[in-house]
PDB file of C-alpha atoms in Angstrom:
ATOM      1  CA  GLU A   1      -3.416 -26.546   7.967  1.00 73.00           C
ATOM      2  CA  LEU A   2      -0.991 -23.872   6.737  1.00 70.00           C
ATOM      3  CA  GLY A   3       1.343 -24.718   9.590  1.00 68.00           C
ATOM      4  CA  ARG A   4       1.500 -28.323   8.429  1.00 71.00           C
ATOM      5  CA  ARG A   5       2.501 -27.125   4.961  1.00 71.00           C
ATOM      6  CA  ARG A   6       5.220 -24.755   6.181  1.00 69.00           C
ATOM      7  CA  ARG A   7       7.754 -26.187   3.753  1.00 74.00           C
ATOM      8  CA  GLU A   8       5.812 -24.683   0.859  1.00 84.00           C
ATOM      9  CA  LEU A   9       6.598 -21.018   0.356  1.00 88.00           C
ATOM     10  CA  ARG A  10       3.013 -20.276  -0.687  1.00 89.00           C
ATOM     11  CA  SER A  11       1.804 -21.511   2.714  1.00 90.00           C
ATOM     12  CA  ARG A  12       4.401 -19.435   4.542  1.00 93.00           C
ATOM     13  CA  MET A  13       3.402 -16.345   2.570  1.00 95.00           C
ATOM     14  CA  GLU A  14      -0.252 -16.966   3.384  1.00 94.00           C
ATOM     15  CA  LEU A  15       0.651 -17.268   7.072  1.00 94.00           C
ATOM     16  CA  LEU A  16       2.671 -14.037   6.861  1.00 96.00           C
ATOM     17  CA  ILE A  17      -0.163 -12.005   5.355  1.00 97.00           C
ATOM     18  CA  MET A  18      -2.625 -13.312   7.961  1.00 96.00           C
ATOM     19  CA  GLU A  19      -0.208 -12.588  10.814  1.00 96.00           C
ATOM     20  CA  THR A  20       0.412  -9.090   9.431  1.00 98.00           C
ATOM     21  CA  GLN A  21      -3.324  -8.420   9.213  1.00 98.00           C
ATOM     22  CA  ALA A  22      -3.828  -9.534  12.822  1.00 97.00           C
ATOM     23  CA  GLU A  23      -0.850  -7.541  14.102  1.00 98.00           C
ATOM     24  CA  VAL A  24      -1.907  -4.302  12.380  1.00 98.00           C
ATOM     25  CA  CYS A  25      -5.577  -4.671  13.385  1.00 97.00           C
ATOM     26  CA  ARG A  26      -4.583  -5.201  17.041  1.00 96.00           C
ATOM     27  CA  ALA A  27      -2.336  -2.118  16.957  1.00 97.00           C
ATOM     28  CA  LEU A  28      -5.071   0.067  15.434  1.00 97.00           C
ATOM     29  CA  ALA A  29      -7.764  -1.229  17.797  1.00 96.00           C
ATOM     30  CA  ALA A  30      -5.541  -0.428  20.798  1.00 96.00           C
ATOM     31  CA  LEU A  31      -5.346   3.212  19.652  1.00 96.00           C
ATOM     32  CA  ASP A  32      -9.082   3.521  18.976  1.00 95.00           C
ATOM     33  CA  PRO A  33     -10.725   1.387  21.680  1.00 89.00           C
ATOM     34  CA  GLY A  34     -14.212   2.837  21.169  1.00 87.00           C
ATOM     35  CA  ALA A  35     -14.354   1.592  17.596  1.00 88.00           C
ATOM     36  CA  SER A  36     -14.604  -1.946  16.300  1.00 89.00           C
ATOM     37  CA  PHE A  37     -13.624  -3.682  13.099  1.00 93.00           C
ATOM     38  CA  SER A  38     -16.238  -5.248  10.893  1.00 93.00           C
ATOM     39  CA  VAL A  39     -14.754  -8.571   9.812  1.00 95.00           C
ATOM     40  CA  ASP A  40     -16.005  -9.721   6.457  1.00 92.00           C
ATOM     41  CA  THR A  41     -15.018 -13.148   5.098  1.00 93.00           C
ATOM     42  CA  TRP A  42     -15.713 -13.584   1.411  1.00 90.00           C
ATOM     43  CA  GLU A  43     -15.337 -16.285  -1.195  1.00 90.00           C
ATOM     44  CA  ARG A  44     -14.764 -16.010  -4.918  1.00 86.00           C
ATOM     45  CA  LYS A  45     -16.577 -18.574  -7.032  1.00 86.00           C
ATOM     46  CA  GLU A  46     -13.668 -18.659  -9.521  1.00 84.00           C
ATOM     47  CA  GLY A  47     -11.350 -19.719  -6.685  1.00 88.00           C
ATOM     48  CA  GLY A  48     -10.132 -18.435  -3.331  1.00 90.00           C
ATOM     49  CA  GLY A  49     -11.359 -15.596  -1.175  1.00 90.00           C
ATOM     50  CA  GLY A  50     -10.280 -13.304   1.603  1.00 93.00           C
ATOM     51  CA  ILE A  51     -10.943 -11.478   4.846  1.00 95.00           C
ATOM     52  CA  SER A  52     -11.618  -7.736   4.958  1.00 94.00           C
ATOM     53  CA  CYS A  53     -11.310  -5.967   8.314  1.00 96.00           C
ATOM     54  CA  VAL A  54     -12.603  -2.398   8.228  1.00 95.00           C
ATOM     55  CA  LEU A  55     -12.942   0.153  11.025  1.00 95.00           C
ATOM     56  CA  GLN A  56     -15.116   3.201  10.257  1.00 93.00           C
ATOM     57  CA  ASP A  57     -15.968   6.392  12.122  1.00 93.00           C
ATOM     58  CA  GLY A  58     -13.766   5.805  15.134  1.00 94.00           C
ATOM     59  CA  GLU A  59     -12.399   8.536  17.394  1.00 96.00           C
ATOM     60  CA  VAL A  60      -8.925   8.268  15.852  1.00 97.00           C
ATOM     61  CA  PHE A  61      -9.525   6.617  12.486  1.00 97.00           C
ATOM     62  CA  GLU A  62     -12.122   7.787  10.035  1.00 96.00           C
ATOM     63  CA  LYS A  63     -11.562   4.664   7.958  1.00 96.00           C
ATOM     64  CA  ALA A  64      -8.964   1.941   8.375  1.00 97.00           C
ATOM     65  CA  GLY A  65      -9.014  -1.238   6.352  1.00 96.00           C
ATOM     66  CA  VAL A  66      -6.703  -4.254   6.436  1.00 97.00           C
ATOM     67  CA  ASN A  67      -7.470  -6.910   3.836  1.00 95.00           C
ATOM     68  CA  VAL A  68      -6.025 -10.302   2.980  1.00 96.00           C
ATOM     69  CA  SER A  69      -6.874 -12.216  -0.158  1.00 93.00           C
ATOM     70  CA  VAL A  70      -5.770 -15.506  -1.662  1.00 93.00           C
ATOM     71  CA  VAL A  71      -7.256 -15.996  -5.109  1.00 90.00           C
ATOM     72  CA  SER A  72      -6.646 -18.428  -7.959  1.00 89.00           C
ATOM     73  CA  GLY A  73      -8.098 -19.263 -11.321  1.00 85.00           C
ATOM     74  CA  LEU A  74      -7.494 -18.115 -14.872  1.00 83.00           C
ATOM     75  CA  LEU A  75      -5.992 -14.728 -15.613  1.00 77.00           C
ATOM     76  CA  SER A  76      -8.308 -12.484 -17.622  1.00 70.00           C
ATOM     77  CA  GLU A  77      -7.040 -11.311 -21.008  1.00 68.00           C
ATOM     78  CA  GLU A  78      -7.077  -7.688 -19.769  1.00 70.00           C
ATOM     79  CA  ALA A  79      -4.969  -8.580 -16.719  1.00 72.00           C
ATOM     80  CA  ALA A  80      -2.550 -10.611 -18.869  1.00 70.00           C
ATOM     81  CA  ARG A  81      -2.229  -7.657 -21.260  1.00 71.00           C
ATOM     82  CA  GLN A  82      -1.415  -5.370 -18.331  1.00 70.00           C
ATOM     83  CA  MET A  83       1.345  -7.762 -17.189  1.00 70.00           C
ATOM     84  CA  ARG A  84       2.791  -8.159 -20.670  1.00 64.00           C
ATOM     85  CA  SER A  85       3.008  -4.374 -20.912  1.00 65.00           C
ATOM     86  CA  ARG A  86       5.431  -4.585 -17.928  1.00 73.00           C
ATOM     87  CA  GLY A  87       7.670  -7.001 -19.855  1.00 67.00           C
ATOM     88  CA  LYS A  88       6.210 -10.342 -18.747  1.00 67.00           C
ATOM     89  CA  SER A  89       6.435 -12.985 -21.506  1.00 69.00           C
ATOM     90  CA  LEU A  90       3.382 -15.070 -20.627  1.00 69.00           C
ATOM     91  CA  LYS A  91       2.815 -18.113 -22.857  1.00 70.00           C
ATOM     92  CA  ALA A  92      -0.822 -19.156 -22.560  1.00 66.00           C
ATOM     93  CA  LYS A  93      -2.200 -22.645 -23.291  1.00 65.00           C
ATOM     94  CA  ASP A  94      -5.357 -22.404 -25.400  1.00 64.00           C
ATOM     95  CA  GLY A  95      -5.556 -18.777 -24.325  1.00 67.00           C
ATOM     96  CA  LYS A  96      -5.580 -19.746 -20.629  1.00 75.00           C
ATOM     97  CA  LEU A  97      -3.149 -18.742 -17.880  1.00 81.00           C
ATOM     98  CA  PRO A  98      -3.707 -20.340 -14.434  1.00 84.00           C
ATOM     99  CA  PHE A  99      -2.618 -18.007 -11.627  1.00 88.00           C
ATOM    100  CA  CYS A 100      -2.443 -17.720  -7.871  1.00 89.00           C
ATOM    101  CA  ALA A 101      -2.216 -14.347  -6.118  1.00 91.00           C
ATOM    102  CA  MET A 102      -2.119 -13.544  -2.431  1.00 95.00           C
ATOM    103  CA  GLY A 103      -1.465 -10.425  -0.422  1.00 96.00           C
ATOM    104  CA  VAL A 104      -2.199  -8.170   2.503  1.00 97.00           C
ATOM    105  CA  SER A 105      -3.232  -4.602   1.812  1.00 96.00           C
ATOM    106  CA  SER A 106      -4.117  -1.713   4.079  1.00 97.00           C
ATOM    107  CA  VAL A 107      -5.021   1.962   3.911  1.00 97.00           C
ATOM    108  CA  ILE A 108      -5.492   3.993   7.092  1.00 98.00           C
ATOM    109  CA  HIS A 109      -7.213   7.391   6.957  1.00 98.00           C
ATOM    110  CA  PRO A 110      -7.112   9.145  10.382  1.00 98.00           C
ATOM    111  CA  LYS A 111      -9.554  11.866  11.444  1.00 97.00           C
ATOM    112  CA  ASN A 112      -6.917  14.288  12.704  1.00 98.00           C
ATOM    113  CA  PRO A 113      -5.180  16.161   9.836  1.00 98.00           C
ATOM    114  CA  HIS A 114      -1.920  16.044  11.812  1.00 98.00           C
ATOM    115  CA  VAL A 115      -1.899  12.233  11.642  1.00 98.00           C
ATOM    116  CA  PRO A 116      -0.815  11.045   8.187  1.00 98.00           C
ATOM    117  CA  THR A 117      -2.566   8.497   6.019  1.00 98.00           C
ATOM    118  CA  MET A 118      -0.574   5.289   5.583  1.00 98.00           C
ATOM    119  CA  HIS A 119      -0.741   2.525   2.993  1.00 98.00           C
ATOM    120  CA  PHE A 120       1.026  -0.794   2.735  1.00 98.00           C
ATOM    121  CA  ASN A 121       0.713  -3.859   0.541  1.00 97.00           C
ATOM    122  CA  TYR A 122       2.761  -7.055   0.282  1.00 98.00           C
ATOM    123  CA  ARG A 123       1.901  -9.695  -2.304  1.00 96.00           C
ATOM    124  CA  TYR A 124       3.010 -12.857  -4.097  1.00 96.00           C
ATOM    125  CA  PHE A 125       2.029 -13.876  -7.623  1.00 92.00           C
ATOM    126  CA  GLU A 126       2.446 -17.144  -9.489  1.00 89.00           C
ATOM    127  CA  ILE A 127       1.504 -18.021 -13.080  1.00 87.00           C
ATOM    128  CA  GLU A 128       1.653 -21.400 -14.823  1.00 81.00           C
ATOM    129  CA  GLU A 129       2.591 -21.181 -18.482  1.00 74.00           C
ATOM    130  CA  ALA A 130       1.687 -23.469 -21.383  1.00 72.00           C
ATOM    131  CA  ASP A 131       4.711 -25.759 -20.869  1.00 77.00           C
ATOM    132  CA  GLY A 132       4.020 -26.155 -17.135  1.00 73.00           C
ATOM    133  CA  THR A 133       6.795 -23.819 -15.949  1.00 79.00           C
ATOM    134  CA  LYS A 134       5.852 -21.334 -13.249  1.00 82.00           C
ATOM    135  CA  GLN A 135       6.703 -17.673 -13.174  1.00 84.00           C
ATOM    136  CA  TRP A 136       6.635 -16.092  -9.718  1.00 91.00           C
ATOM    137  CA  TRP A 137       7.324 -12.684  -8.240  1.00 92.00           C
ATOM    138  CA  PHE A 138       6.793 -10.570  -5.148  1.00 97.00           C
ATOM    139  CA  GLY A 139       5.709  -6.967  -4.881  1.00 96.00           C
ATOM    140  CA  GLY A 140       4.781  -4.460  -2.244  1.00 97.00           C
ATOM    141  CA  GLY A 141       5.684  -1.395  -0.281  1.00 98.00           C
ATOM    142  CA  THR A 142       4.778   0.975   2.527  1.00 98.00           C
ATOM    143  CA  ASP A 143       4.221   4.708   2.043  1.00 98.00           C
ATOM    144  CA  LEU A 144       3.106   7.757   4.024  1.00 98.00           C
ATOM    145  CA  THR A 145       0.743  10.549   2.957  1.00 98.00           C
ATOM    146  CA  PRO A 146       0.734  13.438   5.449  1.00 98.00           C
ATOM    147  CA  THR A 147      -1.620  16.400   5.186  1.00 98.00           C
ATOM    148  CA  TYR A 148       1.017  18.583   6.873  1.00 98.00           C
ATOM    149  CA  LEU A 149       4.746  18.008   6.852  1.00 98.00           C
ATOM    150  CA  ASN A 150       6.469  16.957  10.062  1.00 98.00           C
ATOM    151  CA  GLU A 151      10.132  16.307   9.281  1.00 97.00           C
ATOM    152  CA  GLU A 152      10.738  14.290  12.446  1.00 98.00           C
ATOM    153  CA  ASP A 153       7.922  11.905  11.487  1.00 98.00           C
ATOM    154  CA  ALA A 154       9.205  11.638   7.915  1.00 98.00           C
ATOM    155  CA  VAL A 155      12.693  10.735   9.145  1.00 98.00           C
ATOM    156  CA  HIS A 156      11.332   8.134  11.606  1.00 98.00           C
ATOM    157  CA  PHE A 157       9.162   6.525   8.920  1.00 98.00           C
ATOM    158  CA  HIS A 158      11.918   6.314   6.311  1.00 98.00           C
ATOM    159  CA  LYS A 159      14.618   5.216   8.784  1.00 98.00           C
ATOM    160  CA  THR A 160      12.467   2.334  10.012  1.00 98.00           C
ATOM    161  CA  LEU A 161      11.906   1.127   6.452  1.00 98.00           C
ATOM    162  CA  LYS A 162      15.593   1.599   5.614  1.00 98.00           C
ATOM    163  CA  GLU A 163      16.589  -0.580   8.582  1.00 98.00           C
ATOM    164  CA  ALA A 164      14.278  -3.351   7.332  1.00 98.00           C
ATOM    165  CA  CYS A 165      15.819  -3.144   3.840  1.00 98.00           C
ATOM    166  CA  ASP A 166      19.414  -2.874   5.083  1.00 98.00           C
ATOM    167  CA  LYS A 167      19.177  -6.283   6.793  1.00 97.00           C
ATOM    168  CA  HIS A 168      19.142  -7.803   3.301  1.00 98.00           C
ATOM    169  CA  ASP A 169      21.073  -5.458   1.000  1.00 97.00           C
ATOM    170  CA  LEU A 170      22.199  -1.840   1.445  1.00 98.00           C
ATOM    171  CA  LYS A 171      21.214  -1.111  -2.170  1.00 97.00           C
ATOM    172  CA  LEU A 172      17.535  -1.944  -1.633  1.00 98.00           C
ATOM    173  CA  TYR A 173      16.317   1.120   0.297  1.00 98.00           C
ATOM    174  CA  PRO A 174      17.637   3.791  -2.132  1.00 98.00           C
ATOM    175  CA  LYS A 175      16.403   1.758  -5.105  1.00 98.00           C
ATOM    176  CA  TYR A 176      12.911   1.131  -3.699  1.00 98.00           C
ATOM    177  CA  LYS A 177      12.616   4.631  -2.233  1.00 98.00           C
ATOM    178  CA  LYS A 178      13.138   6.106  -5.705  1.00 98.00           C
ATOM    179  CA  TRP A 179      10.732   3.568  -7.198  1.00 97.00           C
ATOM    180  CA  CYS A 180       8.128   4.664  -4.620  1.00 98.00           C
ATOM    181  CA  ASP A 181       8.585   8.355  -5.468  1.00 98.00           C
ATOM    182  CA  ASP A 182       8.254   7.546  -9.169  1.00 97.00           C
ATOM    183  CA  TYR A 183       5.298   5.179  -8.806  1.00 97.00           C
ATOM    184  CA  PHE A 184       3.067   7.347  -6.600  1.00 97.00           C
ATOM    185  CA  TYR A 185       3.240  10.223  -9.047  1.00 97.00           C
ATOM    186  CA  ILE A 186       0.016  11.954 -10.069  1.00 97.00           C
ATOM    187  CA  LYS A 187       1.064  12.965 -13.571  1.00 96.00           C
ATOM    188  CA  HIS A 188      -1.866  15.270 -14.243  1.00 96.00           C
ATOM    189  CA  ARG A 189      -1.067  17.215 -11.027  1.00 96.00           C
ATOM    190  CA  GLY A 190       2.735  17.124 -11.229  1.00 96.00           C
ATOM    191  CA  GLU A 191       3.011  15.929  -7.626  1.00 97.00           C
ATOM    192  CA  ARG A 192       3.490  12.756  -5.605  1.00 97.00           C
ATOM    193  CA  ARG A 193       0.675  11.264  -3.592  1.00 96.00           C
ATOM    194  CA  GLY A 194       2.713  11.537  -0.407  1.00 97.00           C
ATOM    195  CA  ILE A 195       6.255  11.590   0.967  1.00 98.00           C
ATOM    196  CA  GLY A 196       6.948   8.044  -0.179  1.00 97.00           C
ATOM    197  CA  GLY A 197       8.548   5.107   1.544  1.00 98.00           C
ATOM    198  CA  ILE A 198       9.416   1.985  -0.418  1.00 98.00           C
ATOM    199  CA  PHE A 199       7.800   0.299  -3.418  1.00 98.00           C
ATOM    200  CA  PHE A 200       8.818  -2.675  -5.565  1.00 97.00           C
ATOM    201  CA  ASP A 201       7.200  -5.070  -8.010  1.00 93.00           C
ATOM    202  CA  ASP A 202       8.058  -8.080 -10.181  1.00 91.00           C
ATOM    203  CA  VAL A 203      10.923  -9.045  -7.841  1.00 95.00           C
ATOM    204  CA  ASP A 204      12.044 -12.614  -8.632  1.00 92.00           C
ATOM    205  CA  SER A 205      15.722 -12.698  -7.629  1.00 92.00           C
ATOM    206  CA  PRO A 206      18.130 -13.584  -6.077  1.00 94.00           C
ATOM    207  CA  SER A 207      15.971 -16.550  -4.901  1.00 94.00           C
ATOM    208  CA  LYS A 208      12.402 -17.179  -3.793  1.00 93.00           C
ATOM    209  CA  GLU A 209      13.491 -17.723  -0.174  1.00 95.00           C
ATOM    210  CA  GLU A 210      15.626 -14.566  -0.038  1.00 97.00           C
ATOM    211  CA  VAL A 211      12.907 -12.374  -1.510  1.00 97.00           C
ATOM    212  CA  PHE A 212      10.360 -13.862   0.913  1.00 97.00           C
ATOM    213  CA  GLN A 213      12.603 -13.060   3.890  1.00 97.00           C
ATOM    214  CA  PHE A 214      12.975  -9.484   2.616  1.00 98.00           C
ATOM    215  CA  VAL A 215       9.189  -9.115   2.240  1.00 98.00           C
ATOM    216  CA  LYS A 216       8.768 -10.501   5.752  1.00 98.00           C
ATOM    217  CA  SER A 217      11.147  -7.864   7.177  1.00 98.00           C
ATOM    218  CA  CYS A 218       9.192  -5.116   5.397  1.00 98.00           C
ATOM    219  CA  ALA A 219       5.841  -6.416   6.668  1.00 98.00           C
ATOM    220  CA  LYS A 220       7.192  -6.562  10.234  1.00 98.00           C
ATOM    221  CA  ALA A 221       8.281  -2.891   9.921  1.00 98.00           C
ATOM    222  CA  VAL A 222       4.720  -1.613   9.305  1.00 98.00           C
ATOM    223  CA  VAL A 223       3.647  -1.223  12.941  1.00 98.00           C
ATOM    224  CA  PRO A 224       6.922   0.349  14.217  1.00 98.00           C
ATOM    225  CA  CYS A 225       7.170   2.802  11.304  1.00 98.00           C
ATOM    226  CA  TYR A 226       3.605   4.156  11.680  1.00 98.00           C
ATOM    227  CA  ILE A 227       1.978   3.541  15.068  1.00 98.00           C
ATOM    228  CA  PRO A 228       4.379   5.840  17.016  1.00 98.00           C
ATOM    229  CA  ILE A 229       3.412   8.710  14.655  1.00 98.00           C
ATOM    230  CA  VAL A 230      -0.304   8.105  15.340  1.00 98.00           C
ATOM    231  CA  LYS A 231       0.296   8.036  19.105  1.00 98.00           C
ATOM    232  CA  LYS A 232       2.250  11.282  18.897  1.00 98.00           C
ATOM    233  CA  HIS A 233      -0.396  13.312  17.040  1.00 98.00           C
ATOM    234  CA  ARG A 234      -3.814  11.708  17.626  1.00 97.00           C
ATOM    235  CA  HIS A 235      -4.747  14.304  20.275  1.00 97.00           C
ATOM    236  CA  ASP A 236      -3.306  17.347  18.444  1.00 98.00           C
ATOM    237  CA  SER A 237      -5.735  20.238  18.134  1.00 98.00           C
ATOM    238  CA  PHE A 238      -6.706  21.339  14.612  1.00 98.00           C
ATOM    239  CA  THR A 239      -8.726  24.077  12.958  1.00 98.00           C
ATOM    240  CA  PRO A 240     -11.593  23.826  10.434  1.00 97.00           C
ATOM    241  CA  GLU A 241      -9.158  25.188   7.818  1.00 97.00           C
ATOM    242  CA  GLU A 242      -6.719  22.348   8.523  1.00 98.00           C
ATOM    243  CA  LYS A 243      -9.549  19.812   8.236  1.00 98.00           C
ATOM    244  CA  LEU A 244     -10.521  21.340   4.879  1.00 97.00           C
ATOM    245  CA  TRP A 245      -6.946  20.982   3.596  1.00 98.00           C
ATOM    246  CA  GLN A 246      -7.020  17.311   4.665  1.00 98.00           C
ATOM    247  CA  GLN A 247     -10.180  16.802   2.597  1.00 98.00           C
ATOM    248  CA  LEU A 248      -8.560  18.395  -0.464  1.00 98.00           C
ATOM    249  CA  ARG A 249      -5.451  16.215  -0.104  1.00 98.00           C
ATOM    250  CA  ARG A 250      -7.662  13.157   0.158  1.00 97.00           C
ATOM    251  CA  GLY A 251      -9.141  14.126  -3.178  1.00 97.00           C
ATOM    252  CA  ARG A 252      -5.648  13.715  -4.633  1.00 97.00           C
ATOM    253  CA  TYR A 253      -5.408  10.297  -2.959  1.00 97.00           C
ATOM    254  CA  VAL A 254      -8.605   9.222  -4.708  1.00 96.00           C
ATOM    255  CA  GLU A 255      -7.344  10.538  -8.054  1.00 96.00           C
ATOM    256  CA  PHE A 256      -4.173   8.457  -7.869  1.00 97.00           C
ATOM    257  CA  ASN A 257      -5.923   5.275  -6.769  1.00 95.00           C
ATOM    258  CA  LEU A 258      -8.594   5.389  -9.454  1.00 94.00           C
ATOM    259  CA  VAL A 259      -6.477   6.665 -12.346  1.00 94.00           C
ATOM    260  CA  TYR A 260      -3.023   5.120 -11.860  1.00 94.00           C
ATOM    261  CA  ASP A 261      -2.863   2.453  -9.150  1.00 93.00           C
ATOM    262  CA  ARG A 262      -1.825  -0.909 -10.605  1.00 85.00           C
ATOM    263  CA  GLY A 263      -3.411  -2.987  -7.839  1.00 84.00           C
ATOM    264  CA  THR A 264      -6.776  -1.258  -8.192  1.00 90.00           C
ATOM    265  CA  LYS A 265      -6.698  -1.762 -11.955  1.00 85.00           C
ATOM    266  CA  PHE A 266      -5.748  -5.448 -11.623  1.00 79.00           C
ATOM    267  CA  GLY A 267      -8.535  -6.011  -9.099  1.00 82.00           C
ATOM    268  CA  LEU A 268     -11.141  -4.360 -11.276  1.00 85.00           C
ATOM    269  CA  LEU A 269     -10.001  -6.464 -14.270  1.00 79.00           C
ATOM    270  CA  THR A 270     -10.118  -9.785 -12.383  1.00 76.00           C
ATOM    271  CA  PRO A 271     -13.395 -11.706 -12.815  1.00 75.00           C
ATOM    272  CA  GLY A 272     -15.239 -12.293  -9.548  1.00 75.00           C
ATOM    273  CA  SER A 273     -13.089  -9.826  -7.601  1.00 77.00           C
ATOM    274  CA  ARG A 274     -14.626  -8.143  -4.588  1.00 83.00           C
ATOM    275  CA  ILE A 275     -15.194  -4.498  -5.471  1.00 87.00           C
ATOM    276  CA  GLU A 276     -15.861  -3.381  -1.866  1.00 88.00           C
ATOM    277  CA  SER A 277     -12.464  -4.711  -0.773  1.00 86.00           C
ATOM    278  CA  ILE A 278     -10.650  -3.218  -3.784  1.00 88.00           C
ATOM    279  CA  LEU A 279     -12.140   0.232  -3.131  1.00 92.00           C
ATOM    280  CA  MET A 280     -11.533  -0.024   0.632  1.00 90.00           C
ATOM    281  CA  SER A 281      -8.543   2.278  -0.007  1.00 93.00           C
ATOM    282  CA  LEU A 282     -10.809   5.246  -0.678  1.00 95.00           C
ATOM    283  CA  PRO A 283     -11.442   7.639   2.233  1.00 95.00           C
ATOM    284  CA  LEU A 284     -14.849   8.036   3.832  1.00 93.00           C
ATOM    285  CA  THR A 285     -14.820  11.741   2.905  1.00 94.00           C
ATOM    286  CA  ALA A 286     -12.897  13.888   0.418  1.00 97.00           C
ATOM    287  CA  ARG A 287     -13.322  17.203  -1.374  1.00 97.00           C
ATOM    288  CA  TRP A 288     -12.590  18.729  -4.777  1.00 97.00           C
ATOM    289  CA  GLU A 289     -12.575  22.513  -4.826  1.00 96.00           C
ATOM    290  CA  TYR A 290     -12.257  24.410  -8.077  1.00 96.00           C
ATOM    291  CA  MET A 291      -8.847  26.107  -8.549  1.00 94.00           C
ATOM    292  CA  HIS A 292      -7.783  25.902  -4.903  1.00 93.00           C
ATOM    293  CA  THR A 293      -4.288  27.317  -4.338  1.00 94.00           C
ATOM    294  CA  PRO A 294      -2.752  27.637  -0.850  1.00 96.00           C
ATOM    295  CA  PRO A 295      -1.062  30.919   0.147  1.00 95.00           C
ATOM    296  CA  GLU A 296       2.685  31.172  -0.452  1.00 94.00           C
ATOM    297  CA  SER A 297       4.906  30.282   2.531  1.00 94.00           C
ATOM    298  CA  SER A 298       1.970  28.585   4.280  1.00 97.00           C
ATOM    299  CA  LYS A 299       2.119  25.134   5.921  1.00 97.00           C
ATOM    300  CA  GLU A 300      -0.038  23.908   3.049  1.00 97.00           C
ATOM    301  CA  ALA A 301       2.434  25.236   0.468  1.00 97.00           C
ATOM    302  CA  GLU A 302       5.258  23.550   2.412  1.00 97.00           C
ATOM    303  CA  ILE A 303       3.868  20.040   1.905  1.00 98.00           C
ATOM    304  CA  LEU A 304       3.206  20.758  -1.780  1.00 97.00           C
ATOM    305  CA  GLU A 305       6.867  21.669  -2.272  1.00 97.00           C
ATOM    306  CA  VAL A 306       7.948  18.266  -0.913  1.00 97.00           C
ATOM    307  CA  LEU A 307       5.359  16.451  -3.046  1.00 98.00           C
ATOM    308  CA  ARG A 308       6.727  18.162  -6.153  1.00 97.00           C
ATOM    309  CA  ASN A 309      10.392  17.678  -5.203  1.00 97.00           C
ATOM    310  CA  PRO A 310      10.962  14.488  -3.160  1.00 97.00           C
ATOM    311  CA  LYS A 311      13.558  14.659  -0.375  1.00 96.00           C
ATOM    312  CA  ASP A 312      16.168  12.279   0.965  1.00 97.00           C
ATOM    313  CA  TRP A 313      14.989  11.797   4.546  1.00 97.00           C
ATOM    314  CA  VAL A 314      17.698   9.551   5.955  1.00 95.00           C
ATOM    315  CA  HIS A 315      21.024  11.220   5.058  1.00 88.00           C
TER     316      HIS A 315
END
């Protein structure tokens, strides 16, 4: 059905998010053959639905989720307020704003502390205003959260994303890399959630087709930027102390997602949203230890330095 409507950008975006979900799930399943995804199709009575694919307690991945959702209906007042705070001038008709939102979102939490956590999300949003005009924009990004710093992995990850951006405009990678570093900032800790990647939101120029092609390039870069890093480290040996540090870093991941993450907030403010799928990003296990400080010059202190002072990985 989507194939028949390929001329419509919304249909092409829906196809892209489904293809991305399938591609990433196949790549993860190939690395963790003993585990299987639970595939959960859900519907939203207000309009739309989605498919959540979640792998738990595998040999390689403690929790890996890849979700797609296509929802429509009326924007809640809280969600509209959140968008207006970002500069959107949304003119409602009788207090109502019809919207359509679709996206693919994934968070992958490996068991081995030497394999980094990875997140990506690519989405399209459309709102119909009182006079019938439609506002549209794309958003998304891909970012890496290692427990321990491996510079070679960081360079590979960032270079792969830079190549995807450079196909469209050489200014995009530096702009969206900085945006990523600024967005994934845990203010109350004074550190980033990870070593970044790219992040963008509210992108509505130069044209719908050009932005879609850019988003497509970014989505296609997910598997090549991350899977080689998993293959490289999935069998690395690790100590109980290294596993403990991973649990503490995951605590930071939870803090960011619940306190600051825009997508989580939007999901929780949307009537009829699926809470299990929204909170899929949270790890299976995490830890909060009172006043934990790693020793100076340790491998743990090394990653903290990078999280406090982001680096340029590609020059």
